[in-house]
Coordinates of C-alpha atoms and ligand atoms in Angstrom, one line a residue:
M10 CA 10.6 -0.2 7.2
H11 CA 8.2 1.6 10.0
G12 CA 8.0 4.3 7.4
L13 CA 6.3 2.2 4.9
M14 CA 4.7 1.1 7.6
S15 CA 3.0 4.4 8.6
E16 CA 2.2 5.0 4.9
L17 CA 0.4 1.7 4.5
Y18 CA -1.5 1.7 8.0
P19 CA -4.3 3.9 7.1
I20 CA -5.2 2.0 3.9
C21 CA -8.6 -0.2 4.7
R22 CA -7.8 -3.7 3.4
S23 CA -9.5 -6.7 3.6
I24 CA -8.9 -10.2 1.3
T25 CA -10.3 -8.3 -1.7
G26 CA -10.8 -4.8 -2.9
K27 CA -8.9 -1.7 -3.4
G28 CA -7.3 -1.4 -0.4
V29 CA -5.3 -4.4 -1.6
E30 CA -4.5 -2.7 -5.2
K31 CA -3.5 0.4 -3.2
T32 CA -1.2 -1.4 -1.2
L33 CA 0.5 -3.4 -3.5
R34 CA 1.1 0.0 -6.1
I35 CA 2.7 1.3 -3.1
I36 CA 5.0 -2.1 -2.6
R37 CA 5.5 -1.6 -6.4
K38 CA 7.4 1.9 -5.6
H39 CA 10.0 0.1 -3.6
V40 CA 10.5 -3.4 -5.6
P41 CA 9.2 -4.2 -8.9
I42 CA 6.4 -6.8 -7.8
K43 CA 4.0 -7.9 -10.2
I44 CA 0.1 -7.2 -9.7
R45 CA -1.9 -10.4 -10.4
R46 CA -5.7 -10.6 -10.5
I47 CA -8.1 -14.0 -10.4
P48 CA -11.7 -13.3 -11.0
T49 CA -14.1 -13.6 -8.8
G50 CA -15.7 -17.4 -9.1
K51 CA -12.8 -19.1 -10.0
K52 CA -12.4 -22.5 -8.7
V53 CA -9.0 -23.3 -6.6
F54 CA -9.1 -26.3 -5.2
D55 CA -11.9 -26.7 -2.9
W56 CA -12.4 -23.0 -2.8
T57 CA -13.9 -19.9 -4.8
V58 CA -12.2 -16.8 -5.2
P59 CA -14.7 -14.3 -3.4
Q60 CA -16.3 -11.1 -4.4
E61 CA -14.5 -7.7 -4.3
W62 CA -15.2 -5.9 -0.9
N63 CA -15.2 -2.4 -1.1
I64 CA -16.4 0.1 1.5
Q65 CA -17.0 3.7 1.0
D66 CA -18.4 5.1 4.5
A67 CA -19.8 3.7 7.7
Y68 CA -21.3 5.0 11.0
I69 CA -23.3 4.7 14.1
R70 CA -25.4 7.7 14.3
N71 CA -27.8 8.8 17.6
S72 CA -30.7 10.7 17.5
K73 CA -29.0 14.0 17.7
G74 CA -27.4 13.3 14.5
E75 CA -23.7 13.0 16.4
K76 CA -21.9 10.0 15.1
I77 CA -20.8 8.0 17.9
V78 CA -18.9 5.3 15.9
D79 CA -16.9 6.3 12.4
I80 CA -14.9 4.6 10.0
R81 CA -13.0 7.8 9.3
K82 CA -11.3 7.3 12.6
S83 CA -10.6 3.3 12.3
N84 CA -10.8 1.0 9.8
L85 CA -11.6 -1.6 12.5
H86 CA -14.5 -0.1 13.6
V87 CA -16.7 -1.8 11.0
V88 CA -16.8 -6.2 10.6
N89 CA -14.2 -6.6 7.9
Y90 CA -16.0 -7.7 4.9
A91 CA -19.3 -6.6 6.2
A92 CA -22.4 -6.3 4.3
P93 CA -24.3 -2.9 3.3
I94 CA -27.1 -1.7 5.5
H95 CA -28.8 1.5 6.4
Q96 CA -31.3 1.3 9.0
K97 CA -33.0 2.8 12.2
M98 CA -32.7 0.6 15.5
T99 CA -33.0 0.4 19.1
L100 CA -30.3 0.2 21.2
A101 CA -30.8 -3.7 22.2
E102 CA -31.1 -4.2 18.5
L103 CA -27.8 -2.8 17.7
K104 CA -25.9 -4.6 20.7
R105 CA -26.6 -7.8 18.7
H106 CA -24.5 -6.5 16.3
I107 CA -21.5 -4.5 18.6
H108 CA -18.1 -6.5 19.2
T109 CA -16.0 -5.5 22.2
I110 CA -13.1 -6.8 24.4
P111 CA -14.3 -6.4 27.8
E112 CA -10.6 -7.1 29.2
H113 CA -9.1 -4.5 27.2
P114 CA -11.9 -1.9 27.7
D115 CA -10.0 0.9 25.4
W116 CA -9.0 -1.5 22.8
I117 CA -11.1 -2.0 19.4
P118 CA -11.5 -5.8 18.1
Y119 CA -10.8 -6.5 14.7
V120 CA -13.4 -8.8 13.6
T121 CA -14.2 -10.4 10.0
S122 CA -17.0 -11.7 8.3
Y123 CA -15.5 -13.4 5.0
Y124 CA -17.7 -16.6 4.1
E125 CA -20.6 -15.6 5.8
K126 CA -22.8 -12.3 5.3
K127 CA -23.0 -10.5 8.2
W128 CA -22.5 -7.2 9.1
G129 CA -21.2 -5.5 12.3
F130 CA -19.2 -2.8 14.3
C131 CA -16.1 -2.9 16.6
M132 CA -15.7 -0.3 19.6
A133 CA -14.2 0.0 22.9
H134 CA -16.1 -1.6 25.7
R135 CA -15.9 1.5 27.5
Q136 CA -17.9 3.1 25.0
F137 CA -20.2 0.5 24.4
K138 CA -20.9 0.6 28.3
G139 CA -22.2 4.0 28.3
L140 CA -24.2 3.7 25.0
V141 CA -27.7 5.1 26.1
N142 CA -31.3 4.0 25.0
D143 CA -31.9 5.7 21.7
T144 CA -33.2 5.2 17.9
Y145 CA -29.7 5.0 16.0
E146 CA -28.9 5.3 12.5
V147 CA -26.5 2.6 11.4
K148 CA -24.7 2.7 8.0
I149 CA -22.5 0.6 6.4
D150 CA -21.9 1.4 2.7
S151 CA -20.2 -1.1 1.6
R152 CA -20.5 -3.2 -1.7
L153 CA -19.8 -6.8 -2.8
S154 CA -19.5 -7.0 -6.6
D155 CA -17.6 -9.5 -9.0
G156 CA -14.0 -8.5 -9.5
H157 CA -10.8 -9.9 -8.7
L158 CA -8.5 -11.6 -6.2
T159 CA -5.6 -9.4 -6.2
Y160 CA -2.1 -10.4 -4.8
G161 CA 1.6 -9.1 -5.3
E162 CA 4.3 -11.6 -6.6
L163 CA 8.0 -11.0 -7.3
Y164 CA 10.6 -13.3 -8.7
I165 CA 14.3 -12.5 -8.5
K166 CA 16.3 -15.2 -10.7
G167 CA 19.5 -16.7 -9.4
Q168 CA 22.1 -19.0 -10.9
S169 CA 19.7 -22.0 -10.2
E170 CA 16.1 -22.8 -10.4
E171 CA 15.7 -23.7 -6.8
E172 CA 14.1 -21.4 -5.1
V173 CA 13.4 -20.0 -1.6
L174 CA 9.8 -18.8 -0.9
F175 CA 8.7 -15.9 1.1
S176 CA 5.4 -15.6 1.7
T177 CA 3.5 -12.7 3.9
Y178 CA 0.2 -12.0 3.6
L179 CA -1.5 -8.4 3.6
C180 CA -5.4 -8.6 4.2
H181 CA -5.5 -7.0 7.3
P182 CA -6.2 -3.3 8.0
S183 CA -4.6 -1.0 10.5
L184 CA -3.0 -3.6 12.2
C185 CA 1.0 -3.5 12.5
N186 CA 2.6 -6.1 14.0
D187 CA -0.2 -8.6 12.3
N188 CA 0.9 -8.3 9.6
L189 CA 2.1 -4.9 8.1
S190 CA 5.3 -5.9 9.9
G191 CA 5.8 -8.8 7.6
V192 CA 4.4 -6.5 4.5
V193 CA 7.4 -4.1 5.2
L194 CA 10.2 -6.8 6.0
S195 CA 9.2 -8.5 3.2
T196 CA 9.6 -5.5 0.9
F197 CA 12.9 -4.2 2.0
L198 CA 14.4 -8.1 2.2
A199 CA 13.5 -8.4 -1.4
K200 CA 15.2 -5.2 -2.6
I201 CA 18.4 -5.9 -0.5
L202 CA 18.1 -9.7 -2.5
G203 CA 17.2 -7.5 -5.3
G204 CA 20.8 -6.1 -5.7
K205 CA 23.1 -9.1 -4.8
A206 CA 24.1 -12.2 -6.9
L207 CA 22.3 -14.9 -6.1
K208 CA 22.8 -19.0 -6.3
H209 CA 19.2 -19.5 -5.7
S210 CA 16.0 -17.8 -7.1
Y211 CA 14.0 -15.9 -4.8
R212 CA 10.1 -15.6 -4.8
F213 CA 8.2 -13.4 -2.8
L214 CA 4.5 -13.5 -2.4
F215 CA 2.1 -10.7 -0.9
V216 CA -1.3 -12.4 -0.8
P217 CA -4.5 -12.3 1.2
E218 CA -4.2 -14.8 4.1
T219 CA -5.5 -18.3 3.3
I220 CA -7.6 -17.7 0.1
G221 CA -4.3 -15.7 -1.4
S222 CA -1.8 -19.0 -0.6
I223 CA -4.9 -21.5 -1.7
A224 CA -5.5 -19.5 -4.8
W225 CA -1.3 -19.3 -5.3
L226 CA -0.6 -22.9 -4.8
S227 CA -3.6 -23.9 -7.2
L228 CA -2.5 -22.0 -10.1
N229 CA 1.3 -23.1 -9.7
E230 CA 1.4 -26.7 -8.9
E231 CA 3.8 -27.4 -11.6
K232 CA 6.4 -25.0 -10.1
L233 CA 6.3 -26.2 -6.5
G234 CA 9.0 -28.9 -7.0
N235 CA 11.4 -26.0 -7.3
I236 CA 11.0 -24.9 -3.8
K237 CA 13.4 -25.9 -1.3
H238 CA 12.8 -23.7 1.3
G239 CA 10.3 -21.5 2.7
L240 CA 9.5 -19.0 5.4
V241 CA 5.8 -17.1 6.2
V242 CA 6.8 -13.8 7.3
T243 CA 4.8 -12.6 10.0
C244 CA 4.3 -10.8 13.2
V245 CA 8.2 -9.7 12.8
G246 CA 8.3 -6.4 14.6
D247 CA 7.2 -6.8 18.9
P248 CA 9.4 -6.4 21.2
G249 CA 9.3 -10.4 22.2
K250 CA 12.0 -12.9 21.6
M251 CA 12.4 -14.7 18.2
T252 CA 10.1 -17.5 17.8
Y253 CA 10.7 -20.2 14.7
K254 CA 7.7 -22.4 14.1
R255 CA 9.3 -25.6 12.2
S256 CA 7.6 -26.6 8.8
R257 CA 5.6 -30.3 9.2
R258 CA 8.9 -31.8 7.9
R259 CA 10.2 -31.0 11.1
D260 CA 14.0 -31.5 9.8
A261 CA 13.9 -29.7 6.3
E262 CA 17.1 -28.1 5.9
I263 CA 15.5 -24.6 6.6
D264 CA 14.0 -25.8 10.0
R265 CA 18.0 -26.4 10.8
I266 CA 19.6 -23.5 9.1
V267 CA 17.1 -21.0 11.3
S268 CA 17.9 -23.4 14.5
Q269 CA 21.1 -22.2 13.8
V270 CA 21.1 -18.9 12.9
L271 CA 19.1 -18.4 16.0
K272 CA 21.4 -20.1 18.3
E273 CA 24.5 -18.0 16.9
S274 CA 22.5 -14.5 17.3
G275 CA 23.1 -15.5 21.2
K276 CA 19.5 -13.8 21.9
P277 CA 16.7 -15.5 23.6
H278 CA 14.3 -17.4 21.1
E279 CA 12.0 -20.3 20.8
T280 CA 11.7 -23.1 18.5
I281 CA 8.3 -24.8 18.3
D282 CA 6.8 -27.5 16.4
F283 CA 4.4 -27.5 13.4
F284 CA 0.7 -26.7 14.4
P285 CA -2.4 -26.8 11.3
Y286 CA -3.5 -23.3 12.2
G287 CA -2.1 -20.1 12.2
S288 CA -0.8 -18.5 8.6
D289 CA -0.4 -19.5 5.3
E290 CA 2.4 -22.5 6.2
R291 CA -1.3 -24.5 6.6
Q292 CA -1.6 -24.5 2.8
Y293 CA 2.2 -24.5 1.8
C294 CA 2.4 -27.7 4.2
S295 CA -0.9 -29.4 3.7
P296 CA -0.2 -33.1 3.0
G297 CA -0.5 -32.9 -0.5
F298 CA 2.5 -30.5 -0.6
N299 CA 4.4 -30.9 2.7
L300 CA 6.8 -28.0 1.0
P301 CA 9.6 -27.2 3.5
V302 CA 8.0 -23.9 4.6
G303 CA 8.3 -22.7 8.2
S304 CA 7.5 -19.4 9.9
L305 CA 10.0 -17.2 11.6
M306 CA 8.3 -14.3 13.8
R307 CA 8.8 -12.9 16.9
T308 CA 5.8 -13.0 19.6
P309 CA 3.5 -15.3 17.8
Y310 CA -0.3 -14.4 16.6
G311 CA -2.6 -14.8 19.2
R312 CA 0.2 -14.4 21.7
F313 CA 0.4 -11.0 22.3
P314 CA -2.5 -9.6 24.1
E315 CA -2.7 -6.4 21.7
Y316 CA -3.2 -9.3 18.7
H317 CA -6.4 -8.6 16.6
T318 CA -6.7 -5.3 18.3
S319 CA -6.4 -1.3 17.7
A320 CA -3.7 -1.4 20.3
D321 CA -1.4 -3.6 17.5
D322 CA -0.6 -0.2 16.2
L323 CA 2.5 1.7 15.1
R324 CA 3.5 2.4 18.4
F325 CA 3.7 -1.4 19.3
V326 CA 5.9 -2.1 16.6
S327 CA 9.3 -0.4 16.7
P328 CA 12.2 0.0 13.9
E329 CA 14.5 -1.9 16.4
Y330 CA 12.6 -4.7 16.2
L331 CA 11.9 -4.5 12.8
A332 CA 15.8 -4.2 11.8
D333 CA 16.6 -7.1 14.2
S334 CA 14.0 -9.5 12.5
L335 CA 15.5 -8.5 9.1
M336 CA 19.2 -9.1 10.5
N337 CA 17.8 -12.8 11.3
Y338 CA 16.3 -13.1 7.6
L339 CA 19.2 -12.1 6.2
K340 CA 21.4 -14.5 8.1
V341 CA 19.1 -17.2 7.0
V342 CA 19.5 -16.3 3.3
D343 CA 23.6 -16.0 4.1
V344 CA 23.3 -19.8 5.4
I345 CA 21.2 -21.1 2.3
E346 CA 23.5 -19.2 -0.1
Q347 CA 26.4 -20.8 1.4
N348 CA 25.6 -24.0 2.7
I349 CA 27.5 -26.3 0.6
T350 CA 28.5 -30.2 1.1
Y351 CA 32.1 -30.8 0.3
A352 CA 34.4 -34.1 0.0
N353 CA 37.7 -34.5 1.5
I354 CA 40.1 -35.7 -1.4
S355 CA 43.0 -36.6 0.7
P356 CA 40.8 -38.6 3.5
K357 CA 43.7 -41.0 4.7
C358 CA 44.7 -39.6 8.1
E359 CA 44.9 -35.6 8.5
P360 CA 47.1 -33.9 5.7
Q361 CA 50.0 -32.1 6.7
L362 CA 48.6 -28.5 7.5
G363 CA 51.7 -26.7 8.2
K364 CA 53.2 -27.2 5.0
R365 CA 50.0 -25.7 3.2
G366 CA 50.2 -22.6 5.5
L367 CA 46.8 -23.9 7.4
Y368 CA 48.2 -24.5 10.7
S369 CA 47.1 -21.5 12.7
P370 CA 46.1 -22.6 16.6
K371 CA 44.1 -19.6 17.2
G372 CA 43.3 -18.2 14.1
G373 CA 44.0 -14.5 13.0
D374 CA 46.9 -13.0 9.7
K375 CA 43.3 -14.0 7.6
R376 CA 43.9 -18.0 8.6
P377 CA 40.7 -19.6 10.3
P378 CA 41.6 -21.2 13.4
V379 CA 42.6 -25.0 13.2
T380 CA 39.8 -26.7 15.0
G381 CA 37.3 -25.6 12.3
I382 CA 39.8 -26.7 9.3
L383 CA 40.0 -30.1 11.3
W384 CA 36.1 -30.1 11.4
V385 CA 35.8 -29.5 8.2
L386 CA 38.6 -32.2 7.1
N387 CA 36.8 -35.0 9.2
M388 CA 33.3 -34.5 8.4
S389 CA 33.3 -33.9 4.6
D390 CA 32.8 -37.0 3.5
G391 CA 30.2 -36.2 1.1
T392 CA 27.0 -36.5 3.4
K393 CA 27.6 -33.4 5.8
S394 CA 27.0 -29.9 4.6
L395 CA 28.8 -26.7 6.5
L396 CA 25.1 -26.6 8.3
D397 CA 25.8 -30.0 9.7
I398 CA 29.5 -29.4 10.8
A399 CA 28.5 -26.0 12.3
A400 CA 25.6 -27.7 14.2
Q401 CA 28.0 -30.8 15.7
S402 CA 30.9 -28.8 16.0
G403 CA 29.2 -26.1 18.2
L404 CA 31.1 -23.4 15.6
R405 CA 29.6 -20.4 14.2
F406 CA 28.3 -21.1 10.6
E407 CA 30.6 -18.3 9.3
D408 CA 34.0 -19.9 11.0
I409 CA 33.0 -23.3 9.3
K410 CA 32.4 -21.3 5.9
A411 CA 36.0 -19.6 6.3
A412 CA 37.5 -23.2 7.1
A413 CA 36.1 -24.8 4.4
D414 CA 36.9 -21.8 1.9
A415 CA 40.6 -22.4 3.3
L416 CA 41.0 -25.9 2.2
R417 CA 39.2 -25.4 -1.1
K418 CA 41.6 -22.9 -2.1
K419 CA 44.3 -25.7 -1.1
R420 CA 42.4 -28.3 -3.5
L421 CA 42.1 -30.3 0.2
I422 CA 38.3 -30.6 -0.5
V423 CA 35.5 -30.3 -3.3
E424 CA 32.3 -29.5 -3.5
C425 CA 30.2 -32.5 -4.4
E426 CA 27.0 -31.0 -4.4
R427 CA 26.4 -28.6 -7.0
L428 CA 23.2 -26.7 -7.2
H429 CA 21.5 -27.8 -10.4
T430 CA 22.3 -24.7 -12.7
A431 CA 19.6 -23.6 -14.9
P432 CA 20.4 -22.8 -18.7
Ligands
LIG9 ZN1 -4.2 -12.2 11.8

């Protein structure tokens, strides 16, 4: 994942343009995503697909002809989606168009201006303070033209049409935790799921943030009923603890599944409620859809100082934390796939476990411990899933699952909530 991130890091991305295309073609070397294009001007709910932004060059040159700021050194030097300009100006004039972070004088901020035609540069505050009176040549060789909004989509078909959505955004240039970490984790998660026999179907979206999810929702409204669980994948590579932002529903199955997985991890973690800003969960959880989509991250966007600065780089994100996040996502998928509701078919008193070879006080010799067996027998009245039983008993999901498997084999419980199976 970190290797793929290093490959994607230098590309200058925005919400539209060649950087997104190039990124998607690299992802396609790993997983067979479809690259989809929506033309500029297309109405998507209250929004309009914007023009394509492409940039050839950008710099600030002093009167000696030295480039003091150069996009070739960092994509963050230019306001993302900046309008073109080529002009000479005084320092005072130039300063009005420069963004810095005084409290982190060596970091370059990430600034965007998607829906307002502006130009500007970003630089380290230390450099800004050292600028001398001079005549500066300012050039941004960018082009805004009709074209497409481009995004990637991968659908992995399982036995059922019931679907799990993983959505991530790829519009940020040269920024790692927010959000190349989400892009690479999604790619590798998709790669792993692509090789498995799955009950649910899985959909992966690689979209430009906000406009991309709005456009996808607008064009796929008829499919949304299939989405039973979803997660926005972002900020998954920093050293912070895992954080889960619940769906707007607060108690959707995905909310309970992620809570269970984080609890079982035994590591520090935090669960926070839905709030209507942040990433694309705002669109998936808008009241007209209210989809069961949460967001599983490490330190949330805006809560780490490196956020939206040049310090969110390849060193800030490490292979170790990317791998830990991926393991959590895989466990979430495991529970989604295995969370079955059973009914006890001999519910009058406990069946005699010993004569069925199910009585093993401590487990072992391949038999699950009797506590799990008793929990599953008692709770399986057709209304409680294995997840509910794990949460109530305090036992691990996999132990409850093992107890249920043993009971099913002895025909003491039957599955009563079958997934609707596609023809
Ligand atoms: Zn961001």
